[in-house]
Coordinates of N, CA and C in Angstrom, one line a residue:
Chain A
G834 N 92.4 107.2 188.9 CA 92.8 108.5 188.3 C 91.8 108.9 187.3
Q835 N 92.1 110.1 186.7 CA 91.2 110.7 185.7 C 91.1 109.8 184.5
Q836 N 89.9 109.6 184.0 CA 89.8 108.8 182.8 C 88.9 109.6 181.8
V837 N 89.2 109.4 180.5 CA 88.4 110.1 179.5 C 88.0 109.0 178.5
M838 N 86.7 108.7 178.5 CA 86.2 107.6 177.6 C 85.4 108.2 176.5
Q839 N 85.5 107.5 175.4 CA 84.7 107.9 174.2 C 83.8 106.7 173.7
I840 N 82.6 107.0 173.3 CA 81.8 106.1 172.6 C 81.2 106.7 171.4
P841 N 81.0 105.8 170.3 CA 81.4 104.4 170.3 C 82.9 104.3 170.0
Q842 N 83.4 103.1 170.0 CA 84.7 102.8 169.7 C 84.9 102.8 168.2
Y843 N 84.0 102.3 167.5 CA 84.0 102.3 166.0 C 82.6 102.7 165.5
Q844 N 82.6 103.3 164.3 CA 81.4 103.7 163.7 C 81.6 103.6 162.2
H845 N 80.7 102.8 161.5 CA 80.7 102.7 160.1 C 79.5 103.3 159.6
V846 N 79.6 104.3 158.6 CA 78.4 105.0 158.1 C 78.5 105.0 156.6
Q847 N 77.3 105.2 156.0 CA 77.3 105.4 154.5 C 77.5 106.9 154.3
E848 N 78.2 107.2 153.3 CA 78.5 108.6 152.9 C 77.1 109.3 152.9
G849 N 77.1 110.5 153.5 CA 75.9 111.3 153.6 C 75.1 111.2 154.9
E850 N 75.4 110.1 155.6 CA 74.8 109.9 156.9 C 75.5 110.8 158.0
D851 N 74.8 111.0 159.1 CA 75.4 111.8 160.2 C 76.2 110.9 161.1
F852 N 77.1 111.5 161.9 CA 77.9 110.8 162.8 C 78.1 111.6 164.1
T853 N 78.1 110.9 165.2 CA 78.3 111.6 166.5 C 79.2 110.7 167.4
T854 N 80.2 111.3 168.0 CA 81.0 110.7 169.0 C 80.9 111.4 170.3
Y855 N 80.9 110.7 171.4 CA 80.7 111.2 172.7 C 81.9 111.0 173.6
C856 N 82.2 112.0 174.4 CA 83.4 112.0 175.2 C 83.0 112.3 176.7
N857 N 83.4 111.4 177.6 CA 83.0 111.5 179.0 C 84.2 111.4 179.9
S858 N 84.3 112.4 180.8 CA 85.4 112.5 181.7 C 84.9 112.1 183.1
S859 N 85.8 111.5 183.9 CA 85.4 111.1 185.3 C 85.5 112.3 186.2
T860 N 86.2 113.4 185.7 CA 86.3 114.6 186.5 C 85.9 115.8 185.7
T861 N 85.7 116.9 186.3 CA 85.4 118.2 185.6 C 86.6 118.7 184.9
L862 N 86.4 119.1 183.7 CA 87.5 119.6 182.8 C 87.4 121.1 182.7
S863 N 88.6 121.8 182.7 CA 88.6 123.2 182.5 C 88.4 123.5 181.1
N864 N 88.8 122.6 180.2 CA 88.5 122.8 178.8 C 88.6 121.4 178.1
I865 N 88.2 121.4 176.9 CA 88.4 120.1 176.1 C 88.8 120.4 174.7
Q866 N 89.7 119.6 174.2 CA 90.2 119.7 172.8 C 89.8 118.5 172.0
W867 N 89.6 118.7 170.7 CA 89.3 117.6 169.8 C 90.4 117.5 168.7
Y868 N 90.8 116.3 168.4 CA 91.8 116.0 167.4 C 91.3 115.0 166.4
K869 N 91.8 115.1 165.2 CA 91.5 114.1 164.2 C 92.8 113.4 163.7
Q870 N 92.8 112.1 163.7 CA 94.0 111.4 163.2 C 93.6 110.5 162.0
R871 N 94.1 110.9 160.8 CA 93.8 110.1 159.6 C 94.6 108.8 159.7
P872 N 94.1 107.7 159.0 CA 94.8 106.4 159.0 C 96.3 106.6 158.6
G873 N 97.2 106.2 159.4 CA 98.6 106.3 159.2 C 99.2 107.7 159.5
G874 N 98.4 108.6 160.0 CA 98.9 109.9 160.2 C 99.0 110.2 161.7
H875 N 99.1 111.5 162.0 CA 99.3 111.9 163.4 C 98.1 112.8 163.8
P876 N 97.8 112.9 165.0 CA 96.7 113.7 165.5 C 96.8 115.2 165.0
V877 N 95.7 115.8 164.6 CA 95.7 117.2 164.2 C 94.6 117.9 165.0
F878 N 95.0 119.0 165.6 CA 94.1 119.8 166.4 C 92.9 120.3 165.6
L879 N 91.7 120.1 166.1 CA 90.5 120.6 165.5 C 90.0 121.9 166.2
I880 N 89.7 121.8 167.5 CA 89.1 122.9 168.2 C 89.2 122.7 169.7
Q881 N 89.0 123.8 170.4 CA 89.1 123.8 171.9 C 87.8 124.5 172.4
L882 N 87.2 123.8 173.4 CA 86.0 124.4 174.1 C 86.3 124.7 175.5
V883 N 85.9 125.8 176.0 CA 86.3 126.3 177.3 C 85.1 126.5 178.2
K884 N 84.0 127.1 177.7 CA 82.9 127.5 178.5 C 81.8 126.4 178.7
S885 N 81.2 126.3 179.8 CA 80.1 125.4 180.1 C 79.0 125.6 179.0
G886 N 78.6 124.5 178.4 CA 77.5 124.6 177.4 C 77.9 125.1 176.1
E887 N 79.2 125.4 175.9 CA 79.7 126.0 174.6 C 79.4 125.1 173.4
V888 N 79.0 125.8 172.3 CA 78.8 125.1 171.0 C 79.6 125.8 170.0
K889 N 80.4 125.1 169.2 CA 81.2 125.7 168.2 C 81.0 124.9 166.9
K890 N 81.0 125.5 165.7 CA 80.8 124.9 164.5 C 82.0 125.1 163.5
Q891 N 82.3 124.1 162.8 CA 83.3 124.2 161.7 C 82.7 123.5 160.5
K892 N 82.1 124.2 159.6 CA 81.5 123.7 158.4 C 80.5 122.6 158.9
R893 N 80.8 121.3 158.5 CA 79.8 120.3 158.9 C 80.0 119.7 160.3
L894 N 81.0 120.2 161.0 CA 81.3 119.7 162.3 C 80.8 120.6 163.4
T895 N 80.1 120.0 164.4 CA 79.5 120.7 165.5 C 80.1 120.1 166.8
F896 N 80.7 121.0 167.6 CA 81.3 120.5 168.9 C 80.5 121.1 170.0
Q897 N 80.3 120.3 171.1 CA 79.5 120.8 172.2 C 80.3 120.4 173.5
F898 N 80.3 121.3 174.5 CA 80.8 121.1 175.8 C 79.7 121.0 176.8
G899 N 79.6 120.0 177.6 CA 78.5 119.8 178.5 C 78.4 120.9 179.6
E900 N 77.2 121.1 180.1 CA 76.9 122.1 181.1 C 77.8 121.8 182.4
A901 N 78.0 120.6 182.7 CA 78.8 120.2 183.9 C 80.3 120.2 183.6
K902 N 80.6 120.4 182.3 CA 82.0 120.3 181.8 C 82.7 119.0 182.1
K903 N 81.9 117.9 182.0 CA 82.4 116.6 182.2 C 82.2 115.8 180.9
N904 N 81.5 116.3 179.9 CA 81.3 115.6 178.7 C 81.3 116.5 177.5
S905 N 81.5 115.9 176.3 CA 81.5 116.7 175.1 C 81.1 115.8 174.0
S906 N 80.7 116.4 172.9 CA 80.3 115.6 171.7 C 80.8 116.3 170.4
L907 N 81.0 115.5 169.4 CA 81.4 116.0 168.1 C 80.4 115.3 167.1
H908 N 79.7 116.2 166.4 CA 78.7 115.7 165.4 C 79.1 116.2 164.0
I909 N 79.1 115.2 163.1 CA 79.4 115.5 161.7 C 78.1 115.3 160.9
T910 N 77.7 116.3 160.2 CA 76.5 116.3 159.3 C 76.9 115.8 157.9
A911 N 76.2 114.9 157.4 CA 76.4 114.5 156.0 C 77.9 114.1 155.8
T912 N 78.3 113.0 156.3 CA 79.7 112.6 156.3 C 80.2 112.4 154.8
Q913 N 81.5 112.7 154.7 CA 82.1 112.5 153.4 C 83.3 111.5 153.6
T914 N 83.8 110.9 152.5 CA 84.9 110.0 152.7 C 86.2 110.7 153.3
T915 N 86.3 112.0 153.1 CA 87.4 112.7 153.7 C 87.3 112.8 155.3
D916 N 86.2 112.4 155.8 CA 86.0 112.4 157.3 C 86.6 111.2 158.0
V917 N 87.0 110.2 157.2 CA 87.5 109.0 157.7 C 88.7 109.3 158.6
G918 N 88.7 108.6 159.8 CA 89.8 108.8 160.7 C 89.4 108.4 162.1
T919 N 90.3 108.7 163.1 CA 89.9 108.5 164.5 C 89.9 109.9 165.1
Y920 N 88.8 110.1 165.8 CA 88.5 111.4 166.5 C 88.8 111.2 168.0
F921 N 89.7 112.0 168.5 CA 90.0 112.0 169.9 C 89.6 113.3 170.6
C922 N 89.0 113.1 171.8 CA 88.9 114.3 172.7 C 90.1 114.2 173.7
A923 N 90.4 115.4 174.3 CA 91.5 115.4 175.2 C 91.3 116.5 176.2
G924 N 91.5 116.2 177.5 CA 91.3 117.2 178.5 C 92.6 117.3 179.4
P925 N 92.8 118.4 180.1 CA 93.9 118.6 180.9 C 93.8 117.9 182.2
R926 N 94.9 117.3 182.7 CA 95.0 116.7 184.1 C 95.9 117.6 184.9
N927 N 95.6 117.8 186.1 CA 96.4 118.7 187.0 C 96.6 120.0 186.4
T928 N 97.8 120.5 186.2 CA 98.0 121.8 185.6 C 97.7 121.8 184.1
D929 N 98.4 121.1 183.3 CA 98.2 121.1 181.9 C 98.7 119.9 181.1
K930 N 98.8 118.8 181.8 CA 99.1 117.6 181.0 C 97.8 117.2 180.3
L931 N 97.9 116.9 179.0 CA 96.7 116.6 178.2 C 96.5 115.1 178.1
I932 N 95.4 114.7 178.6 CA 95.0 113.2 178.6 C 94.0 113.0 177.5
F933 N 94.4 112.1 176.6 CA 93.5 111.8 175.4 C 92.5 110.7 175.8
G934 N 91.3 110.9 175.1 CA 90.3 109.9 175.2 C 90.6 108.6 174.5
T935 N 89.8 107.6 174.5 CA 90.0 106.3 173.9 C 89.8 106.4 172.4
G936 N 89.2 107.4 171.9 CA 89.1 107.6 170.4 C 87.9 106.9 169.8
T937 N 87.3 107.5 168.8 CA 86.3 106.8 168.0 C 86.8 106.8 166.5
R938 N 86.8 105.5 166.0 CA 87.3 105.4 164.6 C 86.1 105.4 163.7
L939 N 86.1 106.3 162.8 CA 85.0 106.5 161.8 C 85.4 106.0 160.4
Q940 N 84.6 105.1 159.9 CA 84.8 104.6 158.5 C 83.6 105.1 157.7
V941 N 83.8 105.6 156.5 CA 82.7 106.1 155.7 C 82.7 105.4 154.4
F942 N 81.6 104.7 154.1 CA 81.5 104.0 152.8 C 80.9 104.8 151.7
P943 N 81.5 104.9 150.6 CA 80.9 105.7 149.5 C 79.6 105.1 148.9
Chain B
E684 N 103.9 121.7 155.7 CA 103.6 122.6 156.8 C 104.2 122.2 158.1
A685 N 104.9 121.0 158.1 CA 105.4 120.5 159.4 C 106.4 121.4 160.0
D686 N 106.2 121.8 161.3 CA 107.1 122.5 162.0 C 107.7 121.7 163.2
I687 N 107.3 120.5 163.2 CA 107.9 119.6 164.2 C 108.3 118.3 163.5
Y688 N 109.5 117.9 163.7 CA 110.1 116.8 162.8 C 110.6 115.7 163.7
Q689 N 110.2 114.5 163.2 CA 110.7 113.3 163.9 C 111.5 112.4 163.0
T690 N 112.6 111.9 163.5 CA 113.3 110.9 162.7 C 113.8 109.8 163.6
P691 N 113.9 108.6 163.1 CA 113.5 108.2 161.8 C 112.0 108.0 161.7
R692 N 111.4 107.9 160.5 CA 110.0 107.7 160.4 C 109.7 106.2 160.7
Y693 N 110.5 105.3 160.3 CA 110.4 103.9 160.6 C 111.7 103.3 161.1
L694 N 111.7 102.4 162.1 CA 112.9 101.8 162.6 C 112.6 100.4 163.0
V695 N 113.4 99.5 162.5 CA 113.4 98.1 162.8 C 114.7 97.7 163.4
I696 N 114.7 97.2 164.7 CA 116.0 97.0 165.4 C 115.9 95.8 166.2
G697 N 117.0 95.2 166.5 CA 117.1 94.0 167.3 C 117.1 94.2 168.8
T698 N 116.7 93.2 169.5 CA 116.6 93.3 170.9 C 117.9 93.6 171.5
G699 N 117.9 94.5 172.5 CA 119.2 94.8 173.2 C 119.9 96.1 172.7
K700 N 119.5 96.5 171.5 CA 120.1 97.7 171.0 C 119.7 99.0 171.7
K701 N 120.6 100.0 171.7 CA 120.3 101.3 172.2 C 119.8 102.1 171.0
I702 N 118.7 102.9 171.2 CA 118.2 103.7 170.1 C 117.8 105.1 170.7
T703 N 117.9 106.1 169.8 CA 117.4 107.4 170.1 C 116.5 107.9 169.0
L704 N 115.3 108.3 169.5 CA 114.3 108.9 168.5 C 114.4 110.4 168.6
E705 N 114.6 111.0 167.5 CA 114.8 112.4 167.4 C 113.5 113.2 167.2
C706 N 113.4 114.4 167.9 CA 112.3 115.3 167.7 C 112.8 116.7 167.8
S707 N 112.5 117.5 166.8 CA 112.8 118.9 166.8 C 111.7 119.7 166.3
Q708 N 111.5 120.9 166.9 CA 110.5 121.8 166.5 C 111.1 123.2 166.3
T709 N 110.5 123.9 165.3 CA 111.0 125.2 164.9 C 110.1 126.3 165.4
M710 N 109.1 126.0 166.2 CA 108.1 127.0 166.6 C 108.4 127.8 167.9
G711 N 109.5 127.4 168.5 CA 109.9 128.1 169.7 C 109.1 127.7 170.9
H712 N 108.4 126.6 170.8 CA 107.5 126.1 171.9 C 108.3 125.7 173.1
D713 N 107.8 126.1 174.3 CA 108.5 125.7 175.5 C 108.1 124.2 175.9
K714 N 106.8 123.9 175.7 CA 106.4 122.6 176.1 C 106.6 121.5 175.0
M715 N 107.1 120.4 175.4 CA 107.2 119.3 174.5 C 106.8 118.0 175.2
Y716 N 106.3 117.0 174.4 CA 105.7 115.8 174.9 C 106.1 114.6 174.0
W717 N 106.1 113.4 174.7 CA 106.2 112.2 174.0 C 105.0 111.3 174.3
Y718 N 104.3 110.9 173.3 CA 103.2 110.0 173.5 C 103.5 108.6 172.8
Q719 N 103.0 107.6 173.4 CA 103.1 106.2 172.8 C 101.7 105.8 172.4
Q720 N 101.6 105.3 171.1 CA 100.4 104.9 170.6 C 100.5 103.6 169.8
D721 N 99.8 102.5 170.3 CA 99.7 101.3 169.5 C 98.7 101.5 168.4
P722 N 98.8 100.8 167.3 CA 97.9 101.0 166.1 C 96.4 101.0 166.5
G723 N 95.7 102.1 166.1 CA 94.3 102.2 166.3 C 93.9 102.4 167.8
M724 N 94.9 102.7 168.6 CA 94.6 102.8 170.1 C 94.8 104.2 170.5
E725 N 94.5 104.4 171.8 CA 94.6 105.8 172.4 C 96.1 106.2 172.6
L726 N 96.3 107.5 172.8 CA 97.7 108.0 173.0 C 97.9 108.0 174.6
H727 N 99.1 107.5 174.9 CA 99.5 107.5 176.3 C 100.8 108.4 176.5
L728 N 100.7 109.4 177.4 CA 101.8 110.3 177.7 C 102.9 109.6 178.4
I729 N 104.1 109.6 177.9 CA 105.2 108.9 178.6 C 106.2 109.9 179.1
H730 N 106.4 111.1 178.5 CA 107.3 112.1 179.0 C 106.8 113.5 178.6
Y731 N 107.2 114.5 179.4 CA 106.9 115.9 178.9 C 108.0 116.8 179.5
S732 N 108.0 118.0 179.0 CA 109.0 119.0 179.4 C 108.4 120.4 179.3
Y733 N 108.7 121.2 180.3 CA 108.2 122.6 180.3 C 109.3 123.5 179.7
G734 N 110.5 123.0 179.4 CA 111.5 123.9 178.9 C 112.9 123.3 179.1
V735 N 113.9 124.0 178.8 CA 115.3 123.5 178.9 C 115.5 123.0 180.3
N736 N 116.1 121.8 180.4 CA 116.5 121.2 181.7 C 115.3 120.7 182.5
S737 N 114.1 120.7 181.9 CA 112.9 120.3 182.6 C 112.4 119.0 181.9
T738 N 112.3 117.9 182.6 CA 111.8 116.7 182.1 C 110.9 116.0 183.2
E739 N 109.8 115.5 182.8 CA 108.9 114.8 183.8 C 108.4 113.5 183.2
K740 N 108.1 112.6 184.0 CA 107.5 111.3 183.5 C 106.0 111.5 183.4
G741 N 105.4 110.8 182.4 CA 104.0 110.9 182.1 C 103.2 109.8 182.9
D742 N 102.1 109.5 182.4 CA 101.2 108.6 183.0 C 101.5 107.1 182.8
L743 N 102.0 106.9 181.6 CA 102.4 105.5 181.3 C 103.9 105.2 181.6
S744 N 104.1 104.3 182.4 CA 105.5 103.9 182.8 C 106.2 103.5 181.6
S745 N 107.4 104.1 181.4 CA 108.2 103.8 180.3 C 109.7 103.6 180.7
E746 N 110.4 102.7 180.0 CA 111.8 102.5 180.3 C 112.6 103.5 179.5
S747 N 112.0 104.3 178.7 CA 112.8 105.3 178.0 C 113.1 106.5 178.8
T748 N 114.1 107.3 178.4 CA 114.5 108.5 179.0 C 114.5 109.6 178.0
V749 N 114.4 110.9 178.5 CA 114.4 112.0 177.6 C 115.4 113.0 178.1
S750 N 115.7 114.0 177.3 CA 116.6 115.1 177.7 C 116.1 116.4 177.0
R751 N 116.3 117.5 177.6 CA 115.9 118.8 176.9 C 117.1 119.8 177.2
I752 N 118.1 119.7 176.4 CA 119.2 120.6 176.5 C 119.0 121.9 175.7
R753 N 118.2 121.7 174.6 CA 117.9 122.9 173.8 C 116.4 123.0 173.7
T754 N 115.9 124.2 173.6 CA 114.4 124.4 173.5 C 113.8 123.6 172.3
E755 N 114.5 123.5 171.2 CA 113.9 122.9 170.0 C 114.1 121.4 169.9
H756 N 114.8 120.8 170.8 CA 115.2 119.4 170.7 C 114.8 118.6 171.9
F757 N 114.1 117.5 171.6 CA 113.6 116.6 172.8 C 113.7 115.2 172.4
P758 N 114.9 114.6 172.4 CA 115.2 113.2 172.0 C 114.7 112.2 173.1
L759 N 114.3 111.1 172.6 CA 113.9 110.0 173.5 C 114.8 108.8 173.3
T760 N 115.3 108.2 174.4 CA 116.3 107.2 174.3 C 115.9 105.9 175.0
L761 N 116.1 104.8 174.3 CA 115.9 103.5 174.9 C 117.2 102.8 175.0
E762 N 117.7 102.5 176.2 CA 119.0 102.0 176.4 C 119.1 100.5 175.9
S763 N 118.1 99.8 176.0 CA 118.1 98.4 175.6 C 116.7 98.0 175.1
A764 N 116.5 98.1 173.8 CA 115.2 97.8 173.2 C 114.7 96.4 173.4
R765 N 113.4 96.3 173.6 CA 112.8 94.9 173.7 C 111.6 94.9 172.9
P766 N 111.1 93.7 172.5 CA 109.9 93.6 171.6 C 108.7 94.3 172.2
S767 N 108.6 94.4 173.6 CA 107.5 95.1 174.2 C 107.5 96.6 173.9
H768 N 108.6 97.1 173.4 CA 108.7 98.5 173.0 C 108.2 98.8 171.6
T769 N 107.8 97.8 170.9 CA 107.3 98.0 169.6 C 106.0 98.8 169.7
S770 N 106.0 100.0 169.0 CA 104.9 100.9 169.1 C 105.1 102.1 168.2
Q771 N 104.2 103.0 168.1 CA 104.4 104.3 167.5 C 104.7 105.3 168.6
Y772 N 105.7 106.1 168.3 CA 106.1 107.2 169.3 C 105.9 108.5 168.6
L773 N 105.0 109.3 169.2 CA 104.6 110.6 168.7 C 105.2 111.7 169.6
C774 N 105.8 112.7 169.0 CA 106.4 113.8 169.7 C 105.4 115.0 169.4
A775 N 105.2 115.9 170.4 CA 104.4 117.0 170.2 C 104.9 118.2 170.9
S776 N 104.5 119.4 170.6 CA 104.9 120.6 171.3 C 103.7 121.6 171.4
S777 N 103.8 122.5 172.3 CA 102.8 123.5 172.4 C 103.4 124.8 173.1
R778 N 102.6 125.9 173.0 CA 103.1 127.1 173.7 C 102.9 126.9 175.1
M779 N 103.5 127.7 175.9 CA 103.4 127.7 177.4 C 102.1 128.2 177.9
E780 N 101.5 129.1 177.2 CA 100.3 129.8 177.7 C 99.1 128.9 177.8
G781 N 98.4 128.9 178.9 CA 97.2 128.2 179.1 C 97.1 126.8 178.6
Y782 N 96.1 126.5 177.9 CA 95.9 125.1 177.4 C 96.0 125.2 175.9
S783 N 97.2 125.5 175.4 CA 97.5 125.6 174.0 C 97.4 124.3 173.3
P784 N 96.9 124.2 172.1 CA 96.8 122.9 171.4 C 98.2 122.3 171.1
L785 N 98.2 121.0 171.0 CA 99.4 120.3 170.7 C 99.6 120.2 169.1
H786 N 100.9 120.4 168.7 CA 101.3 120.2 167.4 C 102.1 118.9 167.4
F787 N 101.7 117.9 166.6 CA 102.3 116.6 166.5 C 103.3 116.5 165.3
G788 N 104.4 115.7 165.6 CA 105.2 115.2 164.5 C 104.5 114.0 163.8
N789 N 105.2 113.6 162.7 CA 104.7 112.4 162.0 C 104.8 111.1 162.7
G790 N 105.6 111.1 163.7 CA 105.8 109.9 164.5 C 106.9 109.0 164.0
T791 N 107.4 108.1 164.9 CA 108.3 107.1 164.6 C 107.7 105.7 164.9
R792 N 107.6 104.9 163.9 CA 107.1 103.5 164.1 C 108.3 102.6 164.4
L793 N 108.3 102.1 165.6 CA 109.4 101.3 166.1 C 109.0 99.9 166.2
T794 N 109.8 99.0 165.6 CA 109.6 97.5 165.6 C 110.9 96.9 166.2
V795 N 110.8 96.2 167.3 CA 111.9 95.6 167.9 C 111.8 94.1 167.7
T796 N 112.7 93.5 167.1 CA 112.6 92.0 166.8 C 113.4 91.2 167.7

């Protein structure tokens, strides 16, 4: 069945360093969504990418959808302690069931 | 800002008990979902609904059942809780159109002793 894998599983960075998580799907995706889950919290929607090769920015966060629409990345520039959490990508299966990736847990040391 | 509510927030219960996890949303969303998530792990879809009287099983086999009698309410029931059911259960909702983003509740952390 469809799988959505993310690497790395964990990332520890010093505050101010950059961070990137990669999302890879076994099948082509019509769109991809990104969520952030703070420790002890629930996932919160960040952004959705639809077009092949699309790049979107939210302040220090840059999201990219691959040309083949099978992979995506999230890059954070100059991390801050408020960036701590687990970042999930998610893609639709069949009609519109959303399948979440394995997640990347980010820890930022001050 | 929570428009989707889950109760209880935490539940510790003995084996064999029947439990119902409540989920309500005030956004008028047609689609609702239940995900199961172990600490620090990925989310697994266990149930979803497209609207009133619509319920479907998700990808992860679950012994729980759901009902959708009202648009705003999507409770999940375990007839006989077991320790293997210990997990966090997250309820979510979204608009019907296209690939609308999910809005999650705060979750119910269930511990079965």
